[in-house]
Amino acid sequence: MLSALTFLPLVGAIVIVALPGRSVQLLRMVALAVTVAVAAMGVSLFIGFDGTRAAAQNVLETAWFTLPFGASGAREVDVHFFLGVDGVSILLVALTSILMPLVVMSSIGHINHRVKEFLVWLLVMETGMLGVFLSLDVVLFYFFWEVSLVPLYFIVGIWGGDRRLYATIKFFLYTVAGSLVMLVAVIGAIYYLGTSSIPALVESASDLPAETQAWLFGAFALAFAIKVPILPFHTWLADAHTEAPTAGSVLLAAVLLKMGTYGLLRFGVEMFPEAALTYAPVFLALGAIGIVYGAFLAWAQTDLKRLIACSSVSHLGFCVLGLFAMTEAGLRGSVLQMINHGLSTGLLFLLVGMIYERTHTRRLDRFGGIATVMPVFSFFFVFTVLSSAGLPGLNGFVGEYMILAGTFTVSPFWTAISVSGVIFGAVYLLMATRRVLFGPLVHEENRKLLDLGGRELATLIPLVALCVWIGVAPNGFIQKTAGSLDRISHRVERAQEHMRIGRLSTAQQTVLRTEVER
């Protein structure tokens, strides 16, 4: 099932390549049918997933190739095509599969040239994104990581805005830098531990010397920090979001950025818990500062799409905060908040794309009074803003509350700083809502705007339903992550105990081990 889930989009891309480019409607129908089939498999996988189990489920493993090390290849490491899903990845797999048909639908009417190539790149990107979350071999993970990044380069570069060349080059430079650092970390982990299996790497990484763990953790963390992005590596994000077409912005915000937080959890906290504990104060500070800085950055924007792009720096700061609090509540809240941010920010970018198709502008001073002519659009916009701001009863509240509660036991100071970011987030989101929807309708051309149609409603309603579902009944989602995150929490506790023992004198360690044996 996981092979079908991963590679069906690639098969769909090949089919679209073979079809005549003149049949645009047929091309869209094929892409929609493929993504709907993948979504059905993703939802089925989510429903059947047993959240009480810590180990990966639906595992598929087969030999891929052999990687020789040493001057004469004296030591060999077998790389496997190794797929599986656990509580760390199940929510992200489900989110990715559900979003894709909605993204394909949103491109209708917005992408009108080179439609075949656009749909091909979307489907190739879906294979890459799902492969990242399902890979249980670090080489396979790196392969899918690169596959997922290439399509966005072309999507922004071909179908983007006026400054798409600048945004594409900037995205490319940051991406290549992160990928090269990660490649060094991947090779180093395989070399030192003699395996490319992620579960085996997790179990054996603690046997490495502390210095080796530290630099491997640092290399992985740097690569993923660029992807999140964590302050100060955030400058590429606003340009990429602003210039990307709506479909690219939705996937970048909802899925691709989560590859960074997923990597920090999988290859940072889980694989090197001692190193993560050592450097946790740095990441807590960066996360909290990023929350506040991102809020002020968004507050200063005059372009609606750029405002939402900058808000991601703030919202993803919460995910980083929860990860490096390394408490049970923090970890669960962080994983849930990855999904919440994907839903809320994905909805915001879809709505901005819809209003842009009608007005051909995103400047806040070109709106005002839109609610009088587009009441349905206004309802969805206000709903999504409240979801993003963390209104109790909607999805954003649950994740943020768990993160802040989990972080408070570790660092009340950074928790207090982060709480202020919640207030500032509400300020810039409500400010944007007022300027877009309310007040007098000062621009005469806006009086003729058409409200949302059936296709647009069909794109928005599934995501709105998920926002309400998570807000009202979050346990159904949190419990899916319980087994795997409990395993990570236990690894963190063991690492804390090991570090505490390591700070004792030799005589104290002997006494402690004697007491433990008794």
PDB file of C-alpha atoms in Angstrom, residues 74-293:
ATOM      1  CA  ALA A  74      36.453  -3.535   3.004  1.00  0.00           C
ATOM      2  CA  ARG A  75      33.317  -2.416   4.838  1.00  0.00           C
ATOM      3  CA  GLU A  76      29.968  -2.438   3.062  1.00  0.00           C
ATOM      4  CA  VAL A  77      26.600  -1.021   4.084  1.00  0.00           C
ATOM      5  CA  ASP A  78      23.423  -2.333   2.501  1.00  0.00           C
ATOM      6  CA  VAL A  79      20.966   0.411   1.547  1.00  0.00           C
ATOM      7  CA  HIS A  80      17.336  -0.699   1.441  1.00  0.00           C
ATOM      8  CA  PHE A  81      14.128   0.510  -0.135  1.00  0.00           C
ATOM      9  CA  PHE A  82      12.527   0.762   3.292  1.00  0.00           C
ATOM     10  CA  LEU A  83       9.093   2.319   3.788  1.00  0.00           C
ATOM     11  CA  GLY A  84       6.872   2.506   6.855  1.00  0.00           C
ATOM     12  CA  VAL A  85       4.613   4.849   8.784  1.00  0.00           C
ATOM     13  CA  ASP A  86       4.589   5.612  12.506  1.00  0.00           C
ATOM     14  CA  GLY A  87       3.017   8.153  14.815  1.00  0.00           C
ATOM     15  CA  VAL A  88       5.583  10.794  13.856  1.00  0.00           C
ATOM     16  CA  SER A  89       4.624  10.678  10.179  1.00  0.00           C
ATOM     17  CA  ILE A  90       1.005   9.458   9.955  1.00  0.00           C
ATOM     18  CA  LEU A  91      -0.606  12.892  10.342  1.00  0.00           C
ATOM     19  CA  LEU A  92       1.744  14.452   7.780  1.00  0.00           C
ATOM     20  CA  VAL A  93       1.056  11.664   5.268  1.00  0.00           C
ATOM     21  CA  ALA A  94      -2.691  12.151   5.688  1.00  0.00           C
ATOM     22  CA  LEU A  95      -2.395  15.949   5.363  1.00  0.00           C
ATOM     23  CA  THR A  96      -0.302  15.715   2.190  1.00  0.00           C
ATOM     24  CA  SER A  97      -2.633  13.241   0.502  1.00  0.00           C
ATOM     25  CA  ILE A  98      -5.760  15.263   1.375  1.00  0.00           C
ATOM     26  CA  LEU A  99      -4.323  18.579   0.209  1.00  0.00           C
ATOM     27  CA  MET A 100      -3.212  17.512  -3.258  1.00  0.00           C
ATOM     28  CA  PRO A 101      -6.628  17.141  -4.995  1.00  0.00           C
ATOM     29  CA  LEU A 102      -7.656  20.481  -3.488  1.00  0.00           C
ATOM     30  CA  VAL A 103      -4.483  22.074  -4.874  1.00  0.00           C
ATOM     31  CA  VAL A 104      -5.200  20.640  -8.322  1.00  0.00           C
ATOM     32  CA  MET A 105      -8.736  22.072  -8.159  1.00  0.00           C
ATOM     33  CA  SER A 106      -7.435  25.458  -7.056  1.00  0.00           C
ATOM     34  CA  SER A 107      -5.208  25.701 -10.137  1.00  0.00           C
ATOM     35  CA  ILE A 108      -8.216  25.665 -12.493  1.00  0.00           C
ATOM     36  CA  GLY A 109      -8.666  29.175 -13.858  1.00  0.00           C
ATOM     37  CA  HIS A 110      -5.392  30.287 -12.312  1.00  0.00           C
ATOM     38  CA  ILE A 111      -2.892  28.256 -14.353  1.00  0.00           C
ATOM     39  CA  ASN A 112      -3.748  28.621 -18.037  1.00  0.00           C
ATOM     40  CA  HIS A 113      -0.431  28.182 -19.821  1.00  0.00           C
ATOM     41  CA  ARG A 114       1.816  25.124 -19.934  1.00  0.00           C
ATOM     42  CA  VAL A 115      -0.815  23.251 -17.943  1.00  0.00           C
ATOM     43  CA  LYS A 116       0.665  19.838 -18.734  1.00  0.00           C
ATOM     44  CA  GLU A 117       4.070  20.698 -17.266  1.00  0.00           C
ATOM     45  CA  PHE A 118       2.449  22.277 -14.207  1.00  0.00           C
ATOM     46  CA  LEU A 119       0.414  19.164 -13.406  1.00  0.00           C
ATOM     47  CA  VAL A 120       3.413  16.909 -13.991  1.00  0.00           C
ATOM     48  CA  TRP A 121       5.515  18.879 -11.509  1.00  0.00           C
ATOM     49  CA  LEU A 122       2.696  18.834  -8.949  1.00  0.00           C
ATOM     50  CA  LEU A 123       2.451  15.034  -9.120  1.00  0.00           C
ATOM     51  CA  VAL A 124       6.223  14.555  -8.985  1.00  0.00           C
ATOM     52  CA  MET A 125       6.280  16.803  -5.922  1.00  0.00           C
ATOM     53  CA  GLU A 126       3.603  14.672  -4.256  1.00  0.00           C
ATOM     54  CA  THR A 127       5.707  11.543  -4.723  1.00  0.00           C
ATOM     55  CA  GLY A 128       8.707  13.325  -3.189  1.00  0.00           C
ATOM     56  CA  MET A 129       6.784  14.685  -0.189  1.00  0.00           C
ATOM     57  CA  LEU A 130       5.110  11.375   0.643  1.00  0.00           C
ATOM     58  CA  GLY A 131       8.426   9.570   0.191  1.00  0.00           C
ATOM     59  CA  VAL A 132      10.101  11.866   2.732  1.00  0.00           C
ATOM     60  CA  PHE A 133       7.522  11.041   5.404  1.00  0.00           C
ATOM     61  CA  LEU A 134       7.435   7.308   4.647  1.00  0.00           C
ATOM     62  CA  SER A 135      11.168   6.608   4.245  1.00  0.00           C
ATOM     63  CA  LEU A 136      12.822   4.482   6.928  1.00  0.00           C
ATOM     64  CA  ASP A 137      16.236   4.441   5.224  1.00  0.00           C
ATOM     65  CA  VAL A 138      18.293   7.618   5.486  1.00  0.00           C
ATOM     66  CA  VAL A 139      19.578   7.382   1.890  1.00  0.00           C
ATOM     67  CA  LEU A 140      16.036   6.902   0.599  1.00  0.00           C
ATOM     68  CA  PHE A 141      14.940   9.840   2.766  1.00  0.00           C
ATOM     69  CA  TYR A 142      17.604  12.037   1.203  1.00  0.00           C
ATOM     70  CA  PHE A 143      16.609  10.883  -2.295  1.00  0.00           C
ATOM     71  CA  PHE A 144      12.957  11.807  -1.788  1.00  0.00           C
ATOM     72  CA  TRP A 145      13.984  15.069  -0.088  1.00  0.00           C
ATOM     73  CA  GLU A 146      15.737  16.161  -3.267  1.00  0.00           C
ATOM     74  CA  VAL A 147      12.887  14.912  -5.476  1.00  0.00           C
ATOM     75  CA  SER A 148      10.389  17.056  -3.562  1.00  0.00           C
ATOM     76  CA  LEU A 149      12.441  20.250  -3.934  1.00  0.00           C
ATOM     77  CA  VAL A 150      13.075  20.212  -7.685  1.00  0.00           C
ATOM     78  CA  PRO A 151       9.415  20.682  -8.750  1.00  0.00           C
ATOM     79  CA  LEU A 152       8.971  23.784  -6.587  1.00  0.00           C
ATOM     80  CA  TYR A 153      11.981  25.357  -8.315  1.00  0.00           C
ATOM     81  CA  PHE A 154      10.165  25.080 -11.667  1.00  0.00           C
ATOM     82  CA  ILE A 155       6.708  25.911 -10.302  1.00  0.00           C
ATOM     83  CA  VAL A 156       7.944  29.217  -8.876  1.00  0.00           C
ATOM     84  CA  GLY A 157      10.322  29.911 -11.769  1.00  0.00           C
ATOM     85  CA  ILE A 158       7.784  29.341 -14.577  1.00  0.00           C
ATOM     86  CA  TRP A 159       4.372  30.188 -13.096  1.00  0.00           C
ATOM     87  CA  GLY A 160       5.440  32.688 -10.423  1.00  0.00           C
ATOM     88  CA  GLY A 161       5.080  36.464 -10.192  1.00  0.00           C
ATOM     89  CA  ASP A 162       7.109  39.306 -11.627  1.00  0.00           C
ATOM     90  CA  ARG A 163      10.120  38.715  -9.338  1.00  0.00           C
ATOM     91  CA  ARG A 164      10.050  34.940  -9.758  1.00  0.00           C
ATOM     92  CA  LEU A 165      13.642  34.735 -11.031  1.00  0.00           C
ATOM     93  CA  TYR A 166      15.002  36.437  -7.912  1.00  0.00           C
ATOM     94  CA  ALA A 167      12.834  34.293  -5.621  1.00  0.00           C
ATOM     95  CA  THR A 168      13.792  31.098  -7.441  1.00  0.00           C
ATOM     96  CA  ILE A 169      17.538  31.757  -7.279  1.00  0.00           C
ATOM     97  CA  LYS A 170      17.301  32.641  -3.592  1.00  0.00           C
ATOM     98  CA  PHE A 171      15.273  29.505  -2.866  1.00  0.00           C
ATOM     99  CA  PHE A 172      17.751  27.423  -4.862  1.00  0.00           C
ATOM    100  CA  LEU A 173      20.807  28.766  -3.012  1.00  0.00           C
ATOM    101  CA  TYR A 174      19.309  28.178   0.433  1.00  0.00           C
ATOM    102  CA  THR A 175      18.024  24.747  -0.582  1.00  0.00           C
ATOM    103  CA  VAL A 176      21.348  23.610  -2.015  1.00  0.00           C
ATOM    104  CA  ALA A 177      23.195  24.800   1.080  1.00  0.00           C
ATOM    105  CA  GLY A 178      20.857  22.842   3.345  1.00  0.00           C
ATOM    106  CA  SER A 179      20.963  19.751   1.148  1.00  0.00           C
ATOM    107  CA  LEU A 180      24.762  19.656   1.044  1.00  0.00           C
ATOM    108  CA  VAL A 181      25.009  19.948   4.824  1.00  0.00           C
ATOM    109  CA  MET A 182      22.452  17.162   5.175  1.00  0.00           C
ATOM    110  CA  LEU A 183      24.374  14.977   2.711  1.00  0.00           C
ATOM    111  CA  VAL A 184      27.487  15.274   4.894  1.00  0.00           C
ATOM    112  CA  ALA A 185      25.421  14.310   7.944  1.00  0.00           C
ATOM    113  CA  VAL A 186      23.880  11.315   6.132  1.00  0.00           C
ATOM    114  CA  ILE A 187      27.261  10.006   5.001  1.00  0.00           C
ATOM    115  CA  GLY A 188      28.742  10.582   8.458  1.00  0.00           C
ATOM    116  CA  ALA A 189      25.911   8.742  10.217  1.00  0.00           C
ATOM    117  CA  ILE A 190      26.228   5.739   7.892  1.00  0.00           C
ATOM    118  CA  TYR A 191      30.016   5.707   8.195  1.00  0.00           C
ATOM    119  CA  TYR A 192      30.111   5.806  11.991  1.00  0.00           C
ATOM    120  CA  LEU A 193      27.153   3.517  12.672  1.00  0.00           C
ATOM    121  CA  GLY A 194      27.469   1.068   9.777  1.00  0.00           C
ATOM    122  CA  THR A 195      23.806   1.155   8.727  1.00  0.00           C
ATOM    123  CA  SER A 196      21.450   3.352   6.731  1.00  0.00           C
ATOM    124  CA  SER A 197      18.279   2.081   8.420  1.00  0.00           C
ATOM    125  CA  ILE A 198      16.682   4.937  10.368  1.00  0.00           C
ATOM    126  CA  PRO A 199      15.346   2.669  13.173  1.00  0.00           C
ATOM    127  CA  ALA A 200      18.812   1.093  13.520  1.00  0.00           C
ATOM    128  CA  LEU A 201      20.467   4.520  13.491  1.00  0.00           C
ATOM    129  CA  VAL A 202      18.124   5.676  16.255  1.00  0.00           C
ATOM    130  CA  GLU A 203      18.967   2.676  18.440  1.00  0.00           C
ATOM    131  CA  SER A 204      22.738   2.835  17.950  1.00  0.00           C
ATOM    132  CA  ALA A 205      23.381   6.600  17.793  1.00  0.00           C
ATOM    133  CA  SER A 206      23.689   6.863  21.575  1.00  0.00           C
ATOM    134  CA  ASP A 207      26.788   4.602  21.420  1.00  0.00           C
ATOM    135  CA  LEU A 208      28.741   7.288  19.570  1.00  0.00           C
ATOM    136  CA  PRO A 209      31.116   9.599  21.457  1.00  0.00           C
ATOM    137  CA  ALA A 210      29.434  12.794  22.627  1.00  0.00           C
ATOM    138  CA  GLU A 211      31.536  14.935  20.276  1.00  0.00           C
ATOM    139  CA  THR A 212      30.528  12.867  17.230  1.00  0.00           C
ATOM    140  CA  GLN A 213      26.869  12.996  18.255  1.00  0.00           C
ATOM    141  CA  ALA A 214      27.145  16.774  18.602  1.00  0.00           C
ATOM    142  CA  TRP A 215      28.470  17.446  15.114  1.00  0.00           C
ATOM    143  CA  LEU A 216      26.088  14.993  13.438  1.00  0.00           C
ATOM    144  CA  PHE A 217      23.195  16.591  15.295  1.00  0.00           C
ATOM    145  CA  GLY A 218      24.483  20.018  14.321  1.00  0.00           C
ATOM    146  CA  ALA A 219      24.694  19.142  10.629  1.00  0.00           C
ATOM    147  CA  PHE A 220      21.198  17.659  10.529  1.00  0.00           C
ATOM    148  CA  ALA A 221      19.788  20.526  12.609  1.00  0.00           C
ATOM    149  CA  LEU A 222      21.338  23.181  10.352  1.00  0.00           C
ATOM    150  CA  ALA A 223      19.886  21.565   7.224  1.00  0.00           C
ATOM    151  CA  PHE A 224      16.415  21.341   8.724  1.00  0.00           C
ATOM    152  CA  ALA A 225      16.616  24.806  10.306  1.00  0.00           C
ATOM    153  CA  ILE A 226      17.056  26.262   6.811  1.00  0.00           C
ATOM    154  CA  LYS A 227      14.004  24.341   5.643  1.00  0.00           C
ATOM    155  CA  VAL A 228      11.647  25.267   8.526  1.00  0.00           C
ATOM    156  CA  PRO A 229      12.954  28.090   8.357  1.00  0.00           C
ATOM    157  CA  ILE A 230      14.259  29.069  11.800  1.00  0.00           C
ATOM    158  CA  LEU A 231      15.545  32.576  12.418  1.00  0.00           C
ATOM    159  CA  PRO A 232      17.948  33.757  10.918  1.00  0.00           C
ATOM    160  CA  PHE A 233      17.499  31.480   7.869  1.00  0.00           C
ATOM    161  CA  HIS A 234      14.000  32.798   7.109  1.00  0.00           C
ATOM    162  CA  THR A 235      14.710  35.406   4.447  1.00  0.00           C
ATOM    163  CA  TRP A 236      14.046  33.107   1.468  1.00  0.00           C
ATOM    164  CA  LEU A 237      10.552  32.200   2.654  1.00  0.00           C
ATOM    165  CA  ALA A 238       8.645  35.442   2.081  1.00  0.00           C
ATOM    166  CA  ASP A 239      10.038  35.867  -1.445  1.00  0.00           C
ATOM    167  CA  ALA A 240       9.266  32.263  -2.428  1.00  0.00           C
ATOM    168  CA  HIS A 241       5.728  32.479  -1.044  1.00  0.00           C
ATOM    169  CA  THR A 242       4.982  35.857  -2.573  1.00  0.00           C
ATOM    170  CA  GLU A 243       6.146  34.952  -6.076  1.00  0.00           C
ATOM    171  CA  ALA A 244       4.829  31.379  -6.155  1.00  0.00           C
ATOM    172  CA  PRO A 245       1.449  30.611  -7.732  1.00  0.00           C
ATOM    173  CA  THR A 246      -1.327  29.713  -5.308  1.00  0.00           C
ATOM    174  CA  ALA A 247      -0.739  25.956  -5.596  1.00  0.00           C
ATOM    175  CA  GLY A 248       2.976  26.384  -4.878  1.00  0.00           C
ATOM    176  CA  SER A 249       2.320  28.623  -1.868  1.00  0.00           C
ATOM    177  CA  VAL A 250      -0.185  26.152  -0.389  1.00  0.00           C
ATOM    178  CA  LEU A 251       2.165  23.181  -0.724  1.00  0.00           C
ATOM    179  CA  LEU A 252       5.178  25.146   0.489  1.00  0.00           C
ATOM    180  CA  ALA A 253       3.373  26.322   3.623  1.00  0.00           C
ATOM    181  CA  ALA A 254       1.324  23.224   4.363  1.00  0.00           C
ATOM    182  CA  VAL A 255       3.805  20.440   3.590  1.00  0.00           C
ATOM    183  CA  LEU A 256       7.293  21.422   2.477  1.00  0.00           C
ATOM    184  CA  LEU A 257       8.048  23.547   5.546  1.00  0.00           C
ATOM    185  CA  LYS A 258       6.894  20.642   7.737  1.00  0.00           C
ATOM    186  CA  MET A 259       9.653  18.522   6.238  1.00  0.00           C
ATOM    187  CA  GLY A 260      12.010  20.715   8.269  1.00  0.00           C
ATOM    188  CA  THR A 261      10.202  20.285  11.594  1.00  0.00           C
ATOM    189  CA  TYR A 262       9.722  16.574  10.843  1.00  0.00           C
ATOM    190  CA  GLY A 263      13.469  16.244  10.228  1.00  0.00           C
ATOM    191  CA  LEU A 264      14.283  18.050  13.486  1.00  0.00           C
ATOM    192  CA  LEU A 265      12.116  15.565  15.358  1.00  0.00           C
ATOM    193  CA  ARG A 266      13.257  12.440  13.501  1.00  0.00           C
ATOM    194  CA  PHE A 267      16.989  13.168  13.120  1.00  0.00           C
ATOM    195  CA  GLY A 268      17.458  15.536  16.034  1.00  0.00           C
ATOM    196  CA  VAL A 269      15.361  14.842  19.102  1.00  0.00           C
ATOM    197  CA  GLU A 270      14.766  11.147  18.397  1.00  0.00           C
ATOM    198  CA  MET A 271      18.174  10.131  17.019  1.00  0.00           C
ATOM    199  CA  PHE A 272      20.461  12.322  19.159  1.00  0.00           C
ATOM    200  CA  PRO A 273      18.522  13.143  22.355  1.00  0.00           C
ATOM    201  CA  GLU A 274      21.645  13.949  24.399  1.00  0.00           C
ATOM    202  CA  ALA A 275      22.890  16.454  21.838  1.00  0.00           C
ATOM    203  CA  ALA A 276      19.367  17.843  21.513  1.00  0.00           C
ATOM    204  CA  LEU A 277      19.179  18.318  25.279  1.00  0.00           C
ATOM    205  CA  THR A 278      22.550  20.063  25.262  1.00  0.00           C
ATOM    206  CA  TYR A 279      21.530  22.562  22.589  1.00  0.00           C
ATOM    207  CA  ALA A 280      17.839  22.796  23.520  1.00  0.00           C
ATOM    208  CA  PRO A 281      18.290  26.230  25.198  1.00  0.00           C
ATOM    209  CA  VAL A 282      19.522  27.652  21.876  1.00  0.00           C
ATOM    210  CA  PHE A 283      16.527  26.292  19.955  1.00  0.00           C
ATOM    211  CA  LEU A 284      14.071  27.373  22.651  1.00  0.00           C
ATOM    212  CA  ALA A 285      15.457  30.901  22.365  1.00  0.00           C
ATOM    213  CA  LEU A 286      15.341  30.864  18.550  1.00  0.00           C
ATOM    214  CA  GLY A 287      11.807  29.467  18.585  1.00  0.00           C
ATOM    215  CA  ALA A 288      10.490  32.069  21.034  1.00  0.00           C
ATOM    216  CA  ILE A 289      12.279  34.977  19.339  1.00  0.00           C
ATOM    217  CA  GLY A 290      11.040  33.716  15.960  1.00  0.00           C
ATOM    218  CA  ILE A 291       7.441  33.742  17.247  1.00  0.00           C
ATOM    219  CA  VAL A 292       7.625  37.410  18.225  1.00  0.00           C
ATOM    220  CA  TYR A 293       9.867  38.543  15.358  1.00  0.00           C
TER     221      TYR A 293
END
